[in-house]
PDB file of N, CA and C in Angstrom:
ATOM      1  N   UNK E   1       0.822  -1.193   0.000  1.00  0.00           N
ATOM      2  CA  UNK E   1       0.000   0.000   0.000  1.00  0.00           C
ATOM      3  C   UNK E   1       0.865   1.255   0.000  1.00  0.00           C
ATOM      4  N   UNK E   2       1.998   1.199   0.658  1.00  0.00           N
ATOM      5  CA  UNK E   2       2.869   2.371   0.716  1.00  0.00           C
ATOM      6  C   UNK E   2       3.447   2.697  -0.659  1.00  0.00           C
ATOM      7  N   UNK E   3       3.753   1.658  -1.442  1.00  0.00           N
ATOM      8  CA  UNK E   3       4.311   1.899  -2.775  1.00  0.00           C
ATOM      9  C   UNK E   3       3.284   2.579  -3.668  1.00  0.00           C
ATOM     10  N   UNK E   4       2.020   2.207  -3.529  1.00  0.00           N
ATOM     11  CA  UNK E   4       0.990   2.843  -4.360  1.00  0.00           C
ATOM     12  C   UNK E   4       0.825   4.316  -4.008  1.00  0.00           C
ATOM     13  N   UNK E   5       1.216   4.706  -2.801  1.00  0.00           N
ATOM     14  CA  UNK E   5       1.174   6.120  -2.430  1.00  0.00           C
ATOM     15  C   UNK E   5       2.427   6.857  -2.894  1.00  0.00           C
ATOM     16  N   UNK E   6       3.556   6.173  -2.902  1.00  0.00           N
ATOM     17  CA  UNK E   6       4.811   6.839  -3.241  1.00  0.00           C
ATOM     18  C   UNK E   6       4.953   7.145  -4.725  1.00  0.00           C
ATOM     19  N   UNK E   7       4.378   6.329  -5.574  1.00  0.00           N
ATOM     20  CA  UNK E   7       4.508   6.560  -7.021  1.00  0.00           C
ATOM     21  C   UNK E   7       3.872   7.894  -7.433  1.00  0.00           C
ATOM     22  N   UNK E   8       2.614   8.161  -7.109  1.00  0.00           N
ATOM     23  CA  UNK E   8       2.059   9.463  -7.515  1.00  0.00           C
ATOM     24  C   UNK E   8       2.697  10.636  -6.783  1.00  0.00           C
ATOM     25  N   UNK E   9       3.109  10.429  -5.527  1.00  0.00           N
ATOM     26  CA  UNK E   9       3.768  11.514  -4.799  1.00  0.00           C
ATOM     27  C   UNK E   9       5.100  11.868  -5.446  1.00  0.00           C
ATOM     28  N   UNK E  10       5.865  10.862  -5.849  1.00  0.00           N
ATOM     29  CA  UNK E  10       7.141  11.107  -6.520  1.00  0.00           C
ATOM     30  C   UNK E  10       6.932  11.814  -7.856  1.00  0.00           C
ATOM     31  N   UNK E  11       5.949  11.362  -8.621  1.00  0.00           N
ATOM     32  CA  UNK E  11       5.667  12.016  -9.898  1.00  0.00           C
ATOM     33  C   UNK E  11       5.233  13.461  -9.690  1.00  0.00           C
ATOM     34  N   UNK E  12       4.438  13.710  -8.651  1.00  0.00           N
ATOM     35  CA  UNK E  12       4.025  15.075  -8.349  1.00  0.00           C
ATOM     36  C   UNK E  12       5.225  15.954  -8.001  1.00  0.00           C
ATOM     37  N   UNK E  13       6.126  15.444  -7.167  1.00  0.00           N
ATOM     38  CA  UNK E  13       7.294  16.242  -6.777  1.00  0.00           C
ATOM     39  C   UNK E  13       8.212  16.522  -7.964  1.00  0.00           C
ATOM     40  N   UNK E  14       8.392  15.540  -8.840  1.00  0.00           N
ATOM     41  CA  UNK E  14       9.212  15.763 -10.049  1.00  0.00           C
ATOM     42  C   UNK E  14       8.555  16.816 -10.942  1.00  0.00           C
ATOM     43  N   UNK E  15       7.237  16.731 -11.104  1.00  0.00           N
ATOM     44  CA  UNK E  15       6.525  17.727 -11.919  1.00  0.00           C
ATOM     45  C   UNK E  15       6.615  19.112 -11.290  1.00  0.00           C
ATOM     46  N   UNK E  16       6.573  19.188  -9.959  1.00  0.00           N
ATOM     47  CA  UNK E  16       6.693  20.490  -9.294  1.00  0.00           C
ATOM     48  C   UNK E  16       8.073  21.093  -9.511  1.00  0.00           C
ATOM     49  N   UNK E  17       9.115  20.275  -9.451  1.00  0.00           N
ATOM     50  CA  UNK E  17      10.472  20.773  -9.692  1.00  0.00           C
ATOM     51  C   UNK E  17      10.610  21.259 -11.130  1.00  0.00           C
ATOM     52  N   UNK E  18      10.052  20.522 -12.063  1.00  0.00           N
ATOM     53  CA  UNK E  18      10.118  20.938 -13.476  1.00  0.00           C
ATOM     54  C   UNK E  18       9.346  22.236 -13.677  1.00  0.00           C
ATOM     55  N   UNK E  19       8.183  22.363 -13.064  1.00  0.00           N
ATOM     56  CA  UNK E  19       7.370  23.562 -13.229  1.00  0.00           C
ATOM     57  C   UNK E  19       8.056  24.790 -12.665  1.00  0.00           C
ATOM     58  N   UNK E  20       8.637  24.678 -11.489  1.00  0.00           N
ATOM     59  CA  UNK E  20       9.258  25.846 -10.864  1.00  0.00           C
ATOM     60  C   UNK E  20      10.624  26.166 -11.430  1.00  0.00           C
ATOM     61  N   UNK E  21      11.272  25.221 -12.075  1.00  0.00           N
ATOM     62  CA  UNK E  21      12.622  25.461 -12.561  1.00  0.00           C
ATOM     63  C   UNK E  21      12.729  25.763 -14.037  1.00  0.00           C
ATOM     64  N   UNK E  22      11.606  25.951 -14.725  1.00  0.00           N
ATOM     65  CA  UNK E  22      11.626  26.172 -16.164  1.00  0.00           C
ATOM     66  C   UNK E  22      11.504  27.657 -16.470  1.00  0.00           C
ATOM     67  N   UNK E  23      12.317  28.120 -17.416  1.00  0.00           N
ATOM     68  CA  UNK E  23      12.238  29.507 -17.861  1.00  0.00           C
ATOM     69  C   UNK E  23      11.028  29.662 -18.778  1.00  0.00           C
ATOM     70  N   UNK E  24      10.137  30.565 -18.460  1.00  0.00           N
ATOM     71  CA  UNK E  24       8.891  30.708 -19.213  1.00  0.00           C
ATOM     72  C   UNK E  24       8.988  31.719 -20.360  1.00  0.00           C
ATOM     73  N   UNK E  25      10.122  32.361 -20.533  1.00  0.00           N
ATOM     74  CA  UNK E  25      10.233  33.389 -21.565  1.00  0.00           C
ATOM     75  C   UNK E  25      10.646  32.829 -22.921  1.00  0.00           C
ATOM     76  N   UNK E  26      11.142  31.618 -22.961  1.00  0.00           N
ATOM     77  CA  UNK E  26      11.604  31.056 -24.222  1.00  0.00           C
ATOM     78  C   UNK E  26      10.751  29.847 -24.581  1.00  0.00           C
ATOM     79  N   UNK E  27      11.026  29.256 -25.721  1.00  0.00           N
ATOM     80  CA  UNK E  27      10.328  28.030 -26.110  1.00  0.00           C
ATOM     81  C   UNK E  27      10.684  26.875 -25.195  1.00  0.00           C
ATOM     82  N   UNK E  28      11.767  27.028 -24.452  1.00  0.00           N
ATOM     83  CA  UNK E  28      12.141  26.006 -23.487  1.00  0.00           C
ATOM     84  C   UNK E  28      11.127  25.933 -22.353  1.00  0.00           C
ATOM     85  N   UNK E  29      10.290  26.951 -22.193  1.00  0.00           N
ATOM     86  CA  UNK E  29       9.298  26.991 -21.134  1.00  0.00           C
ATOM     87  C   UNK E  29       8.041  26.199 -21.419  1.00  0.00           C
ATOM     88  N   UNK E  30       7.977  25.527 -22.552  1.00  0.00           N
ATOM     89  CA  UNK E  30       6.790  24.741 -22.897  1.00  0.00           C
ATOM     90  C   UNK E  30       6.537  23.612 -21.894  1.00  0.00           C
ATOM     91  N   UNK E  31       7.560  22.932 -21.351  1.00  0.00           N
ATOM     92  CA  UNK E  31       7.261  21.841 -20.407  1.00  0.00           C
ATOM     93  C   UNK E  31       6.633  22.289 -19.092  1.00  0.00           C
ATOM     94  N   UNK E  32       6.736  23.560 -18.734  1.00  0.00           N
ATOM     95  CA  UNK E  32       6.196  24.009 -17.450  1.00  0.00           C
ATOM     96  C   UNK E  32       4.684  23.810 -17.341  1.00  0.00           C
ATOM     97  N   UNK E  33       3.874  24.261 -18.293  1.00  0.00           N
ATOM     98  CA  UNK E  33       2.426  24.021 -18.149  1.00  0.00           C
ATOM     99  C   UNK E  33       2.059  22.548 -18.235  1.00  0.00           C
ATOM    100  N   UNK E  34       2.771  21.799 -19.062  1.00  0.00           N
ATOM    101  CA  UNK E  34       2.501  20.368 -19.164  1.00  0.00           C
ATOM    102  C   UNK E  34       2.832  19.676 -17.840  1.00  0.00           C
ATOM    103  N   UNK E  35       3.962  20.053 -17.239  1.00  0.00           N
ATOM    104  CA  UNK E  35       4.329  19.465 -15.954  1.00  0.00           C
ATOM    105  C   UNK E  35       3.347  19.860 -14.857  1.00  0.00           C
ATOM    106  N   UNK E  36       2.813  21.080 -14.916  1.00  0.00           N
ATOM    107  CA  UNK E  36       1.826  21.500 -13.921  1.00  0.00           C
ATOM    108  C   UNK E  36       0.547  20.674 -14.029  1.00  0.00           C
ATOM    109  N   UNK E  37       0.109  20.404 -15.249  1.00  0.00           N
ATOM    110  CA  UNK E  37      -1.094  19.589 -15.448  1.00  0.00           C
ATOM    111  C   UNK E  37      -0.851  18.162 -14.965  1.00  0.00           C
ATOM    112  N   UNK E  38       0.282  17.602 -15.319  1.00  0.00           N
ATOM    113  CA  UNK E  38       0.616  16.246 -14.875  1.00  0.00           C
ATOM    114  C   UNK E  38       0.750  16.208 -13.356  1.00  0.00           C
ATOM    115  N   UNK E  39       1.358  17.235 -12.782  1.00  0.00           N
ATOM    116  CA  UNK E  39       1.513  17.288 -11.330  1.00  0.00           C
ATOM    117  C   UNK E  39       0.187  17.323 -10.601  1.00  0.00           C
ATOM    118  N   UNK E  40      -0.774  18.095 -11.109  1.00  0.00           N
ATOM    119  CA  UNK E  40      -2.089  18.151 -10.461  1.00  0.00           C
ATOM    120  C   UNK E  40      -2.810  16.809 -10.592  1.00  0.00           C
ATOM    121  N   UNK E  41      -2.663  16.166 -11.740  1.00  0.00           N
ATOM    122  CA  UNK E  41      -3.256  14.836 -11.907  1.00  0.00           C
ATOM    123  C   UNK E  41      -2.661  13.828 -10.935  1.00  0.00           C
ATOM    124  N   UNK E  42      -1.349  13.896 -10.738  1.00  0.00           N
ATOM    125  CA  UNK E  42      -0.684  12.983  -9.800  1.00  0.00           C
ATOM    126  C   UNK E  42      -1.058  13.304  -8.356  1.00  0.00           C
ATOM    127  N   UNK E  43      -1.276  14.577  -8.050  1.00  0.00           N
ATOM    128  CA  UNK E  43      -1.697  14.935  -6.701  1.00  0.00           C
ATOM    129  C   UNK E  43      -3.103  14.405  -6.412  1.00  0.00           C
ATOM    130  N   UNK E  44      -3.990  14.489  -7.383  1.00  0.00           N
ATOM    131  CA  UNK E  44      -5.332  13.922  -7.225  1.00  0.00           C
ATOM    132  C   UNK E  44      -5.247  12.408  -7.078  1.00  0.00           C
ATOM    133  N   UNK E  45      -4.382  11.772  -7.880  1.00  0.00           N
ATOM    134  CA  UNK E  45      -4.174  10.329  -7.792  1.00  0.00           C
ATOM    135  C   UNK E  45      -3.644   9.958  -6.406  1.00  0.00           C
ATOM    136  N   UNK E  46      -2.696  10.737  -5.909  1.00  0.00           N
ATOM    137  CA  UNK E  46      -2.123  10.479  -4.584  1.00  0.00           C
ATOM    138  C   UNK E  46      -3.188  10.570  -3.502  1.00  0.00           C
ATOM    139  N   UNK E  47      -4.028  11.588  -3.559  1.00  0.00           N
ATOM    140  CA  UNK E  47      -5.066  11.742  -2.543  1.00  0.00           C
ATOM    141  C   UNK E  47      -6.125  10.644  -2.647  1.00  0.00           C
ATOM    142  N   UNK E  48      -6.279  10.059  -3.824  1.00  0.00           N
ATOM    143  CA  UNK E  48      -7.265   8.992  -3.990  1.00  0.00           C
ATOM    144  C   UNK E  48      -6.765   7.658  -3.436  1.00  0.00           C
ATOM    145  N   UNK E  49      -5.460   7.413  -3.469  1.00  0.00           N
ATOM    146  CA  UNK E  49      -4.951   6.104  -3.060  1.00  0.00           C
ATOM    147  C   UNK E  49      -4.340   6.080  -1.667  1.00  0.00           C
ATOM    148  N   UNK E  50      -4.027   7.216  -1.088  1.00  0.00           N
ATOM    149  CA  UNK E  50      -3.379   7.179   0.229  1.00  0.00           C
ATOM    150  C   UNK E  50      -4.418   6.981   1.327  1.00  0.00           C
ATOM    151  N   UNK E  51      -4.015   6.378   2.430  1.00  0.00           N
ATOM    152  CA  UNK E  51      -4.959   6.140   3.534  1.00  0.00           C
ATOM    153  C   UNK E  51      -5.455   7.446   4.151  1.00  0.00           C
ATOM    154  N   UNK E  52      -6.585   7.368   4.822  1.00  0.00           N
ATOM    155  CA  UNK E  52      -7.209   8.570   5.370  1.00  0.00           C
ATOM    156  C   UNK E  52      -6.360   9.189   6.466  1.00  0.00           C
ATOM    157  N   UNK E  53      -5.544   8.399   7.161  1.00  0.00           N
ATOM    158  CA  UNK E  53      -4.694   8.959   8.208  1.00  0.00           C
ATOM    159  C   UNK E  53      -3.656   9.918   7.616  1.00  0.00           C
ATOM    160  N   UNK E  54      -3.120   9.545   6.479  1.00  0.00           N
ATOM    161  CA  UNK E  54      -2.140  10.414   5.803  1.00  0.00           C
ATOM    162  C   UNK E  54      -2.840  11.663   5.292  1.00  0.00           C
ATOM    163  N   UNK E  55      -4.029  11.511   4.738  1.00  0.00           N
ATOM    164  CA  UNK E  55      -4.777  12.675   4.264  1.00  0.00           C
ATOM    165  C   UNK E  55      -5.096  13.630   5.418  1.00  0.00           C
ATOM    166  N   UNK E  56      -5.501  13.084   6.555  1.00  0.00           N
ATOM    167  CA  UNK E  56      -5.797  13.910   7.715  1.00  0.00           C
ATOM    168  C   UNK E  56      -4.547  14.625   8.206  1.00  0.00           C
ATOM    169  N   UNK E  57      -3.426  13.923   8.246  1.00  0.00           N
ATOM    170  CA  UNK E  57      -2.167  14.542   8.656  1.00  0.00           C
ATOM    171  C   UNK E  57      -1.747  15.665   7.727  1.00  0.00           C
ATOM    172  N   UNK E  58      -1.885  15.438   6.426  1.00  0.00           N
ATOM    173  CA  UNK E  58      -1.528  16.480   5.463  1.00  0.00           C
ATOM    174  C   UNK E  58      -2.458  17.681   5.594  1.00  0.00           C
ATOM    175  N   UNK E  59      -3.729  17.435   5.824  1.00  0.00           N
ATOM    176  CA  UNK E  59      -4.692  18.520   6.011  1.00  0.00           C
ATOM    177  C   UNK E  59      -4.321  19.357   7.235  1.00  0.00           C
ATOM    178  N   UNK E  60      -3.957  18.694   8.328  1.00  0.00           N
ATOM    179  CA  UNK E  60      -3.582  19.422   9.534  1.00  0.00           C
ATOM    180  C   UNK E  60      -2.288  20.214   9.334  1.00  0.00           C
ATOM    181  N   UNK E  61      -1.341  19.657   8.607  1.00  0.00           N
ATOM    182  CA  UNK E  61      -0.092  20.375   8.329  1.00  0.00           C
ATOM    183  C   UNK E  61      -0.372  21.626   7.508  1.00  0.00           C
ATOM    184  N   UNK E  62      -1.240  21.501   6.506  1.00  0.00           N
ATOM    185  CA  UNK E  62      -1.585  22.667   5.683  1.00  0.00           C
ATOM    186  C   UNK E  62      -2.291  23.726   6.533  1.00  0.00           C
ATOM    187  N   UNK E  63      -3.165  23.307   7.442  1.00  0.00           N
ATOM    188  CA  UNK E  63      -3.836  24.278   8.318  1.00  0.00           C
ATOM    189  C   UNK E  63      -2.845  25.011   9.212  1.00  0.00           C
ATOM    190  N   UNK E  64      -1.911  24.278   9.810  1.00  0.00           N
ATOM    191  CA  UNK E  64      -0.934  24.905  10.713  1.00  0.00           C
ATOM    192  C   UNK E  64      -0.024  25.847   9.940  1.00  0.00           C
ATOM    193  N   UNK E  65       0.493  25.388   8.798  1.00  0.00           N
ATOM    194  CA  UNK E  65       1.370  26.241   7.988  1.00  0.00           C
ATOM    195  C   UNK E  65       0.603  27.458   7.474  1.00  0.00           C
ATOM    196  N   UNK E  66      -0.624  27.252   7.038  1.00  0.00           N
ATOM    197  CA  UNK E  66      -1.426  28.369   6.541  1.00  0.00           C
ATOM    198  C   UNK E  66      -1.696  29.401   7.618  1.00  0.00           C
ATOM    199  N   UNK E  67      -2.010  28.936   8.818  1.00  0.00           N
ATOM    200  CA  UNK E  67      -2.263  29.873   9.904  1.00  0.00           C
ATOM    201  C   UNK E  67      -0.999  30.656  10.247  1.00  0.00           C
ATOM    202  N   UNK E  68       0.143  29.982  10.291  1.00  0.00           N
ATOM    203  CA  UNK E  68       1.396  30.668  10.591  1.00  0.00           C
ATOM    204  C   UNK E  68       1.748  31.667   9.481  1.00  0.00           C
ATOM    205  N   UNK E  69       1.497  31.289   8.223  1.00  0.00           N
ATOM    206  CA  UNK E  69       1.800  32.174   7.104  1.00  0.00           C
ATOM    207  C   UNK E  69       0.907  33.408   7.129  1.00  0.00           C
ATOM    208  N   UNK E  70      -0.387  33.201   7.362  1.00  0.00           N
ATOM    209  CA  UNK E  70      -1.315  34.331   7.408  1.00  0.00           C
ATOM    210  C   UNK E  70      -0.979  35.225   8.597  1.00  0.00           C
ATOM    211  N   UNK E  71      -0.669  34.616   9.741  1.00  0.00           N
ATOM    212  CA  UNK E  71      -0.312  35.409  10.916  1.00  0.00           C
ATOM    213  C   UNK E  71       0.954  36.216  10.647  1.00  0.00           C
ATOM    214  N   UNK E  72       1.918  35.612   9.960  1.00  0.00           N
ATOM    215  CA  UNK E  72       3.153  36.300   9.618  1.00  0.00           C
ATOM    216  C   UNK E  72       2.868  37.458   8.657  1.00  0.00           C
ATOM    217  N   UNK E  73       1.968  37.247   7.703  1.00  0.00           N
ATOM    218  CA  UNK E  73       1.610  38.318   6.760  1.00  0.00           C
ATOM    219  C   UNK E  73       0.913  39.460   7.497  1.00  0.00           C
ATOM    220  N   UNK E  74       0.017  39.135   8.413  1.00  0.00           N
ATOM    221  CA  UNK E  74      -0.684  40.183   9.151  1.00  0.00           C
ATOM    222  C   UNK E  74       0.263  40.965  10.029  1.00  0.00           C
ATOM    223  N   UNK E  75       1.215  40.297  10.662  1.00  0.00           N
ATOM    224  CA  UNK E  75       2.210  41.002  11.481  1.00  0.00           C
ATOM    225  C   UNK E  75       3.100  41.887  10.622  1.00  0.00           C
ATOM    226  N   UNK E  76       3.436  41.420   9.414  1.00  0.00           N
ATOM    227  CA  UNK E  76       4.284  42.213   8.520  1.00  0.00           C
ATOM    228  C   UNK E  76       3.535  43.456   8.048  1.00  0.00           C
ATOM    229  N   UNK E  77       2.245  43.341   7.749  1.00  0.00           N
ATOM    230  CA  UNK E  77       1.475  44.474   7.278  1.00  0.00           C
ATOM    231  C   UNK E  77       1.242  45.489   8.385  1.00  0.00           C
ATOM    232  N   UNK E  78       1.120  45.034   9.617  1.00  0.00           N
ATOM    233  CA  UNK E  78       0.888  45.975  10.711  1.00  0.00           C
ATOM    234  C   UNK E  78       2.157  46.763  11.063  1.00  0.00           C
ATOM    235  N   UNK E  79       3.333  46.235  10.721  1.00  0.00           N
ATOM    236  CA  UNK E  79       4.575  46.946  10.993  1.00  0.00           C
ATOM    237  C   UNK E  79       4.842  48.045   9.974  1.00  0.00           C
ATOM    238  N   UNK E  80       4.211  47.989   8.837  1.00  0.00           N
ATOM    239  CA  UNK E  80       4.496  48.978   7.796  1.00  0.00           C
ATOM    240  C   UNK E  80       3.754  50.250   7.997  1.00  0.00           C
TER     241      UNK E  80
END
């Protein structure tokens, strides 16, 4: 079961690296949108096959990081 979760997660991470590391100003930037589409498909695949405990953990991590990020943004705006 763990291998079925790692395959789409690995493909998603590779697609994310390709998307963020591609220059979009030249024709070399064509793989970026394709990698983004493939990455989103792999992320959906990952969420469909991983156990609910992992999904719950990831949801909680996103909530904690999001709250810290928003709090950091609000503190930064109040200092200006």
